[in-house]
């Protein structure tokens, strides 16, 4: 630091310092603040006899002058421990002029100088204009945000309305057997007569052997636009995802049937859906065999899942489960495979908590038992499960195949 910039007020020195020259005073201040010498050593060197603290007799100093009155701004020196060794901070310390009361921080200045007053007013006006600009920008951003939100809202409403529009209904005569069966199932388990809506919260029966199969059927009907979200459902229940696609929770949504009955009689249309005629389905042997086997696979897989759950094993069936049962159903009936499941699961070691390995072992044991029964030509007894059958199973076995309980007892076949 260039200490020559520091001016010392030699006109108002204390009696203990009057014998010192300006250069000696400068060196004393340097030793005190910069070199951090002991006070007693400084007093001894400069022959200062005061018993007071050195800081109490130090001269006033000035590092700059007032920009208004051009007089020096004298500073009473602080104790050394206030700043420690950092004497440099004194240079930038803002001192109010003792002559005209001007503060270089002019926004906080209270002097009456015309130039300073003008500068303060100018700065205040700049600040006001700046704040006003900020406010206008914020208002502009808010208006833009509201506009974007309104556009998104209107776009969402338009997309949802288009998505669930019943303007282009599918003709009943164009429905294939799969669509009729699945639509009939949904109508049978959750159709509300008064509103003509499908509401899954009203389901009282087990719709399909497994929940996974049921919701895959629901999803299929949605994708094929055979059922559409009802207009009674608030817009808030929908979200718009990338590509302007409408998304929603299919399990809680209410739906309308997007079908135009060929006779324009809705009562008989619903009747045809929930009570399909076997004669119509049996004309397509391939479809009947496919749906029989698919329901059978889901029935035996669901039984295995329930048996695992009863044993405290929470493990969702995997593809291997379905593949094994698909193979065994070429040789055994549903109730014969029930027999395999009960025999194998009866030997479960409940102390084994490794769900993955245990379930894998069980399906492998069922596969081995089935393969041995095929090779050795076992006569496998049917095992009857007393649990209530699902609505889909009942519809397929009774209304589609027309053989009822026999569908449990014989191997699924296309030759009906």
Coordinates of C-alpha atoms in Angstrom, one line a residue:
X1 CA 0.0 0.0 0.0
X2 CA 1.2 3.5 -0.8
X3 CA 1.1 5.2 2.6
X4 CA 2.0 8.5 1.0
X5 CA -1.7 8.7 0.0
X6 CA -2.6 8.8 3.7
X7 CA -2.8 12.4 5.1
X8 CA -2.2 13.0 8.8
X9 CA -3.9 15.7 10.7
X10 CA -1.0 17.3 12.5
X11 CA -3.0 20.3 13.7
X12 CA -4.9 18.4 16.3
X13 CA -2.4 16.0 17.7
X14 CA -2.5 14.9 21.3
X15 CA 0.2 16.2 23.6
X16 CA 1.9 12.8 23.6
X17 CA 2.5 13.0 19.8
X18 CA 3.3 16.6 19.2
X19 CA 7.1 16.0 19.3
X20 CA 6.8 13.6 16.3
X21 CA 7.2 14.7 12.7
X22 CA 4.7 13.6 10.0
X23 CA 7.1 11.0 8.7
X24 CA 7.5 9.6 12.3
X25 CA 3.8 9.5 12.7
X26 CA 3.4 7.7 9.4
X27 CA 6.1 5.1 10.5
X28 CA 4.4 4.7 13.9
X29 CA 1.1 3.9 12.2
X30 CA 2.8 1.5 9.9
X31 CA 4.4 -0.4 12.8
X32 CA 1.1 -0.4 14.7
X33 CA -1.2 -1.6 11.9
X34 CA 1.0 -3.2 9.3
X35 CA 4.0 -4.6 11.1
X36 CA 1.8 -5.4 14.2
X37 CA 4.6 -4.5 16.6
X38 CA 4.0 -4.6 20.4
X39 CA 2.5 -1.3 21.8
X40 CA 5.2 -0.9 24.4
X41 CA 7.9 -1.3 21.8
X42 CA 6.3 1.4 19.7
X43 CA 5.9 3.7 22.7
X44 CA 9.5 3.2 23.6
X45 CA 10.8 3.8 20.1
X46 CA 8.7 7.0 19.6
X47 CA 9.0 8.2 23.2
X48 CA 5.3 8.2 23.9
X49 CA 4.7 8.5 27.6
X50 CA 1.0 8.0 27.7
X51 CA -0.4 5.2 29.9
X52 CA -3.5 5.0 27.7
X53 CA -3.9 2.6 24.8
X54 CA -2.0 3.7 21.8
X55 CA -5.2 3.8 19.7
X56 CA -6.6 6.5 22.0
X57 CA -3.9 9.0 21.1
X58 CA -3.4 8.2 17.4
X59 CA -3.8 11.1 15.0
X60 CA -6.7 11.4 12.6
X61 CA -5.9 10.4 9.1
X62 CA -7.5 10.9 5.7
X63 CA -7.3 8.8 2.6
X64 CA -9.6 11.0 0.4
X65 CA -11.4 14.2 0.3
X66 CA -15.1 15.0 0.0
X67 CA -16.4 15.1 -3.6
X68 CA -18.7 18.0 -2.7
X69 CA -16.7 20.4 -0.6
X70 CA -13.3 19.1 -1.5
X71 CA -12.2 19.1 2.1
X72 CA -10.4 16.1 3.7
X73 CA -12.5 13.6 5.4
X74 CA -10.7 12.8 8.7
X75 CA -11.0 9.4 10.2
X76 CA -10.5 8.5 13.9
X77 CA -8.3 5.4 13.8
X78 CA -9.8 2.3 15.3
X79 CA -8.2 -0.2 17.6
X80 CA -5.9 -2.6 15.9
X81 CA -7.8 -5.7 17.0
X82 CA -10.9 -4.4 15.2
X83 CA -9.3 -5.1 11.8
X84 CA -6.4 -7.2 12.9
X85 CA -3.6 -6.8 10.5
X86 CA -5.9 -5.7 7.7
X87 CA -5.1 -2.0 7.5
X88 CA -6.2 -1.9 3.9
X89 CA -9.9 -1.9 4.9
X90 CA -9.5 1.6 6.2
X91 CA -8.9 2.9 2.7
X92 CA -12.3 1.8 1.4
X93 CA -14.2 2.7 4.6
X94 CA -17.0 5.2 3.7
X95 CA -16.7 8.2 5.9
X96 CA -19.4 10.9 6.2
X97 CA -17.8 14.3 5.6
X98 CA -17.8 16.2 8.9
X99 CA -17.8 19.5 7.1
X100 CA -20.8 19.2 4.8
X101 CA -22.3 15.9 6.0
X102 CA -22.0 14.4 2.5
X103 CA -22.0 10.6 2.2
X104 CA -20.3 9.2 -0.9
X105 CA -23.0 6.5 -0.8
X106 CA -25.2 9.2 -2.2
X107 CA -28.4 7.1 -2.1
X108 CA -28.1 7.2 1.7
X109 CA -26.7 10.8 1.8
X110 CA -28.6 13.5 3.6
X111 CA -26.6 16.5 2.7
X112 CA -28.3 19.6 1.1
X113 CA -25.9 20.1 -1.7
X114 CA -27.8 20.8 -5.0
X115 CA -25.5 18.5 -7.1
X116 CA -25.9 15.7 -4.6
X117 CA -29.7 16.3 -4.4
X118 CA -30.0 16.2 -8.2
X119 CA -27.9 13.0 -8.3
X120 CA -30.0 11.4 -5.7
X121 CA -33.2 12.3 -7.5
X122 CA -31.8 11.1 -10.8
X123 CA -30.7 7.8 -9.3
X124 CA -34.1 7.4 -7.6
X125 CA -35.8 8.0 -10.9
X126 CA -33.5 5.5 -12.6
X127 CA -34.3 3.0 -9.9
X128 CA -38.1 3.7 -10.2
X129 CA -37.9 3.3 -14.0
X130 CA -35.9 0.1 -13.5
X131 CA -38.4 -1.3 -11.1
X132 CA -41.2 -0.3 -13.4
X133 CA -39.5 -2.1 -16.3
X134 CA -39.1 -5.2 -14.1
X135 CA -42.7 -5.0 -13.2
X136 CA -43.8 -4.6 -16.8
X137 CA -41.6 -7.6 -17.8
X138 CA -43.1 -9.7 -14.9
X139 CA -46.6 -8.7 -16.0
X140 CA -45.7 -9.6 -19.6
X141 CA -44.3 -13.0 -18.5
X142 CA -47.4 -13.6 -16.4
X143 CA -49.7 -12.7 -19.3
X144 CA -47.6 -15.0 -21.6
X145 CA -47.8 -17.8 -19.0
X146 CA -51.5 -17.4 -18.7
X147 CA -51.8 -17.4 -22.5
X148 CA -49.7 -20.6 -22.8
X149 CA -51.7 -22.3 -20.0
X150 CA -54.9 -21.3 -21.7
X151 CA -53.6 -22.7 -25.1
X152 CA -52.6 -25.9 -23.4
X153 CA -56.0 -26.2 -21.7
X154 CA -57.8 -25.6 -24.9
X155 CA -55.6 -28.0 -26.8
X156 CA -56.1 -30.6 -24.1
X157 CA -59.9 -30.1 -24.2
X158 CA -59.9 -30.4 -28.0
X159 CA -57.7 -33.6 -28.0
X160 CA -59.8 -35.3 -25.3
X161 CA -63.0 -34.4 -27.0
X162 CA -61.7 -35.8 -30.3
X163 CA -60.4 -38.9 -28.5
X164 CA -63.7 -39.8 -26.8
X165 CA -65.9 -38.7 -29.7
X166 CA -68.7 -41.2 -30.5
X167 CA -69.3 -39.5 -33.9
X168 CA -67.7 -42.4 -35.9
X169 CA -69.2 -45.5 -34.3
X170 CA -68.2 -48.9 -35.4
X171 CA -71.0 -51.0 -37.0
X172 CA -72.0 -54.1 -35.0
X173 CA -71.9 -56.2 -38.1
X174 CA -68.1 -55.5 -38.5
X175 CA -67.2 -57.0 -35.1
X176 CA -65.3 -60.2 -35.2
X177 CA -65.8 -63.0 -32.7
X178 CA -62.9 -61.9 -30.4
X179 CA -64.3 -58.4 -30.2
X180 CA -67.8 -59.6 -29.5
X181 CA -66.7 -61.9 -26.8
X182 CA -64.4 -59.4 -25.0
X183 CA -67.0 -56.6 -25.4
X184 CA -69.6 -58.9 -24.0
X185 CA -67.4 -59.7 -21.0
X186 CA -66.9 -56.0 -20.1
X187 CA -70.6 -55.3 -20.5
X188 CA -71.6 -58.3 -18.4
X189 CA -69.4 -57.3 -15.4
X190 CA -69.6 -53.5 -15.3
X191 CA -72.4 -52.1 -17.5
X192 CA -74.7 -49.5 -15.9
X193 CA -78.1 -49.5 -17.5
X194 CA -79.2 -46.0 -16.4
X195 CA -76.1 -44.1 -17.8
X196 CA -75.1 -46.7 -20.5
X197 CA -71.6 -46.5 -19.1
X198 CA -69.0 -49.1 -18.2
X199 CA -67.8 -48.5 -14.7
X200 CA -65.1 -50.9 -13.3
X201 CA -65.8 -49.8 -9.7
X202 CA -69.1 -51.7 -10.0
X203 CA -67.5 -55.1 -10.7
X204 CA -68.8 -57.6 -8.2
X205 CA -67.6 -60.9 -9.8
X206 CA -64.2 -62.1 -10.9
X207 CA -64.2 -61.0 -14.5
X208 CA -61.3 -63.2 -15.7
X209 CA -59.1 -65.9 -14.2
X210 CA -56.4 -63.3 -13.7
X211 CA -56.3 -59.5 -13.4
X212 CA -53.6 -59.4 -16.0
X213 CA -55.8 -61.1 -18.6
X214 CA -58.8 -58.9 -17.7
X215 CA -56.9 -55.6 -18.1
X216 CA -55.2 -56.8 -21.3
X217 CA -58.8 -57.3 -22.6
X218 CA -59.8 -53.8 -21.5
X219 CA -56.7 -52.3 -23.2
X220 CA -57.4 -54.2 -26.4
X221 CA -61.0 -52.8 -26.5
X222 CA -59.6 -49.3 -25.9
X223 CA -57.0 -49.6 -28.7
X224 CA -59.6 -50.9 -31.1
X225 CA -61.8 -48.0 -30.1
X226 CA -64.7 -50.3 -29.2
X227 CA -65.0 -48.5 -25.9
X228 CA -64.1 -44.8 -25.3
X229 CA -63.8 -42.6 -22.2
X230 CA -67.2 -41.2 -21.2
X231 CA -68.0 -37.5 -21.6
X232 CA -69.1 -37.5 -18.0
X233 CA -65.4 -37.8 -16.9
X234 CA -63.8 -34.4 -16.1
X235 CA -61.0 -33.2 -18.4
X236 CA -58.7 -33.2 -15.3
X237 CA -58.6 -37.0 -15.4
X238 CA -56.7 -36.9 -18.7
X239 CA -53.1 -36.0 -19.5
X240 CA -51.5 -35.1 -22.9
X241 CA -48.2 -36.8 -23.6
X242 CA -45.6 -36.5 -26.3
X243 CA -47.1 -36.7 -29.8
X244 CA -50.4 -35.2 -28.6
X245 CA -51.5 -38.6 -27.3
X246 CA -54.3 -38.7 -24.7
X247 CA -53.4 -40.7 -21.6
X248 CA -55.4 -41.7 -18.5
X249 CA -55.7 -44.4 -15.9
X250 CA -57.7 -47.1 -17.6
X251 CA -58.7 -48.8 -14.3
X252 CA -60.6 -45.8 -12.9
X253 CA -62.1 -44.4 -16.2
X254 CA -65.7 -44.7 -17.1
X255 CA -66.4 -45.7 -20.7
X256 CA -69.1 -45.6 -23.4
X257 CA -69.6 -48.4 -26.0
X258 CA -68.6 -47.1 -29.4
X259 CA -70.8 -49.5 -31.4
X260 CA -73.8 -48.9 -33.6
X261 CA -76.3 -51.8 -33.2
X262 CA -77.4 -53.2 -36.6
X263 CA -81.1 -53.1 -35.5
X264 CA -80.7 -49.7 -33.7
X265 CA -82.2 -51.4 -30.6
X266 CA -79.8 -50.9 -27.7
X267 CA -81.6 -53.3 -25.4
X268 CA -81.2 -56.3 -27.8
X269 CA -77.7 -55.2 -28.7
X270 CA -76.6 -55.5 -25.0
X271 CA -78.5 -58.9 -24.9
X272 CA -76.6 -60.2 -27.8
X273 CA -73.3 -59.2 -26.2
X274 CA -73.8 -60.8 -22.8
X275 CA -75.5 -63.9 -24.1
X276 CA -73.5 -64.9 -27.2
X277 CA -74.8 -67.9 -29.3
X278 CA -72.5 -71.0 -29.5
X279 CA -73.7 -71.6 -33.1
X280 CA -72.1 -68.4 -34.3
X281 CA -68.8 -69.1 -32.6
X282 CA -68.6 -72.8 -33.4
X283 CA -68.5 -72.0 -37.1
X284 CA -64.9 -70.9 -36.5
X285 CA -63.2 -74.0 -35.0
X286 CA -59.8 -72.3 -34.9
X287 CA -61.0 -69.4 -32.8
X288 CA -62.9 -71.6 -30.4
X289 CA -59.8 -73.8 -29.8
X290 CA -57.6 -70.7 -29.3
X291 CA -59.9 -69.0 -26.8
X292 CA -60.5 -72.3 -25.0
X293 CA -56.8 -72.9 -24.6
X294 CA -56.0 -69.3 -23.6
X295 CA -58.7 -69.4 -20.9
X296 CA -57.4 -72.8 -19.7
X297 CA -53.8 -71.5 -19.5
X298 CA -54.9 -68.5 -17.5
X299 CA -57.1 -70.7 -15.2
X300 CA -54.2 -73.1 -14.3
X301 CA -51.7 -70.3 -14.0
X302 CA -54.0 -68.4 -11.7
X303 CA -54.5 -71.5 -9.5
X304 CA -50.7 -71.8 -9.2
X305 CA -50.4 -68.1 -8.3
X306 CA -53.0 -68.5 -5.6
X307 CA -51.3 -71.6 -4.2
X308 CA -48.0 -69.8 -4.1
X309 CA -49.7 -66.8 -2.4
X310 CA -51.3 -69.1 0.2
X311 CA -47.8 -70.4 1.0
X312 CA -46.6 -66.8 1.6
X313 CA -44.8 -66.6 -1.8
X314 CA -45.6 -63.4 -3.6
X315 CA -44.3 -63.9 -7.2
X316 CA -46.0 -62.9 -10.4
X317 CA -46.2 -65.7 -13.1
X318 CA -43.7 -65.4 -15.8
X319 CA -43.6 -66.4 -19.5
X320 CA -42.2 -69.8 -18.5
X321 CA -45.4 -70.6 -16.5
X322 CA -47.6 -70.0 -19.6
X323 CA -45.3 -71.9 -21.9
X324 CA -45.2 -75.0 -19.7
X325 CA -49.0 -75.0 -19.3
X326 CA -49.5 -74.3 -23.0
X327 CA -47.5 -77.5 -23.6
X328 CA -49.3 -79.6 -21.0
X329 CA -52.8 -78.6 -22.2
X330 CA -52.0 -80.5 -25.4
X331 CA -52.1 -83.7 -23.3
X332 CA -54.2 -83.0 -20.2
X333 CA -57.4 -81.2 -19.2
X334 CA -57.6 -78.2 -16.9
X335 CA -58.6 -80.4 -13.9
X336 CA -55.8 -82.9 -14.6
X337 CA -53.3 -80.0 -14.5
X338 CA -55.0 -78.8 -11.2
X339 CA -53.9 -82.2 -9.9
X340 CA -50.3 -81.6 -10.8
X341 CA -50.4 -78.1 -9.2
X342 CA -51.8 -79.4 -5.9
X343 CA -49.4 -82.3 -5.6
X344 CA -46.3 -80.1 -6.2
X345 CA -47.4 -77.1 -4.1
X346 CA -48.3 -79.4 -1.2
X347 CA -44.6 -80.1 -0.8
X348 CA -43.6 -76.4 -0.6
X349 CA -41.1 -75.7 2.2
X350 CA -42.6 -72.6 3.7
X351 CA -39.3 -71.8 5.4
X352 CA -37.8 -71.1 2.0
X353 CA -38.4 -67.4 1.4
X354 CA -36.5 -67.2 -1.9
X355 CA -39.6 -66.5 -4.1
X356 CA -37.8 -66.6 -7.4
X357 CA -35.9 -69.9 -7.0
X358 CA -38.9 -71.5 -5.2
X359 CA -41.4 -70.6 -7.9
X360 CA -38.9 -71.7 -10.6
X361 CA -38.5 -75.1 -8.9
X362 CA -42.3 -75.5 -8.6
X363 CA -43.0 -74.9 -12.3
X364 CA -40.1 -77.2 -13.2
X365 CA -41.5 -79.9 -10.9
X366 CA -44.9 -79.5 -12.5
X367 CA -43.3 -79.8 -16.0
X368 CA -41.4 -82.9 -15.0
X369 CA -44.5 -84.5 -13.5
X370 CA -46.5 -83.8 -16.7
X371 CA -43.7 -85.1 -18.9
X372 CA -43.5 -88.3 -16.9
X373 CA -47.3 -88.7 -17.0
X374 CA -47.2 -88.4 -20.8
X375 CA -44.3 -90.9 -21.3
X376 CA -45.6 -93.4 -18.8
X377 CA -49.2 -92.9 -20.0
X378 CA -50.5 -92.2 -16.5
X379 CA -54.2 -92.0 -15.9
X380 CA -54.3 -88.6 -14.2
X381 CA -57.3 -88.0 -12.0
X382 CA -59.1 -84.6 -12.3
X383 CA -58.9 -82.3 -9.3
X384 CA -62.0 -80.1 -8.8
X385 CA -61.4 -76.6 -7.4
X386 CA -64.4 -75.3 -5.5
X387 CA -63.5 -71.6 -6.1
X388 CA -66.0 -69.6 -8.2
X389 CA -65.1 -69.6 -11.8
X390 CA -64.6 -66.3 -13.6
X391 CA -67.2 -64.6 -15.8
X392 CA -65.0 -65.0 -18.9
X393 CA -64.5 -68.8 -18.2
X394 CA -68.2 -69.2 -17.8
X395 CA -69.0 -67.3 -21.0
X396 CA -66.4 -69.3 -23.1
X397 CA -67.4 -72.7 -21.7
X398 CA -71.1 -72.2 -21.7
X399 CA -72.0 -69.7 -24.4
X400 CA -69.1 -70.0 -26.9
X401 CA -68.2 -73.7 -26.7
X402 CA -71.6 -74.8 -25.4
X403 CA -70.1 -77.7 -23.3
X404 CA -70.1 -76.2 -19.8
X405 CA -68.3 -78.3 -17.2
X406 CA -67.0 -80.7 -19.9
X407 CA -64.5 -78.0 -20.9
X408 CA -62.7 -78.6 -17.6
X409 CA -62.6 -82.4 -18.1
X410 CA -61.3 -82.8 -21.6
X411 CA -58.2 -81.6 -23.5
X412 CA -58.8 -78.4 -25.4
X413 CA -59.5 -79.3 -29.0
X414 CA -60.7 -77.7 -32.3
X415 CA -62.9 -80.8 -33.0
X416 CA -66.2 -79.9 -31.3

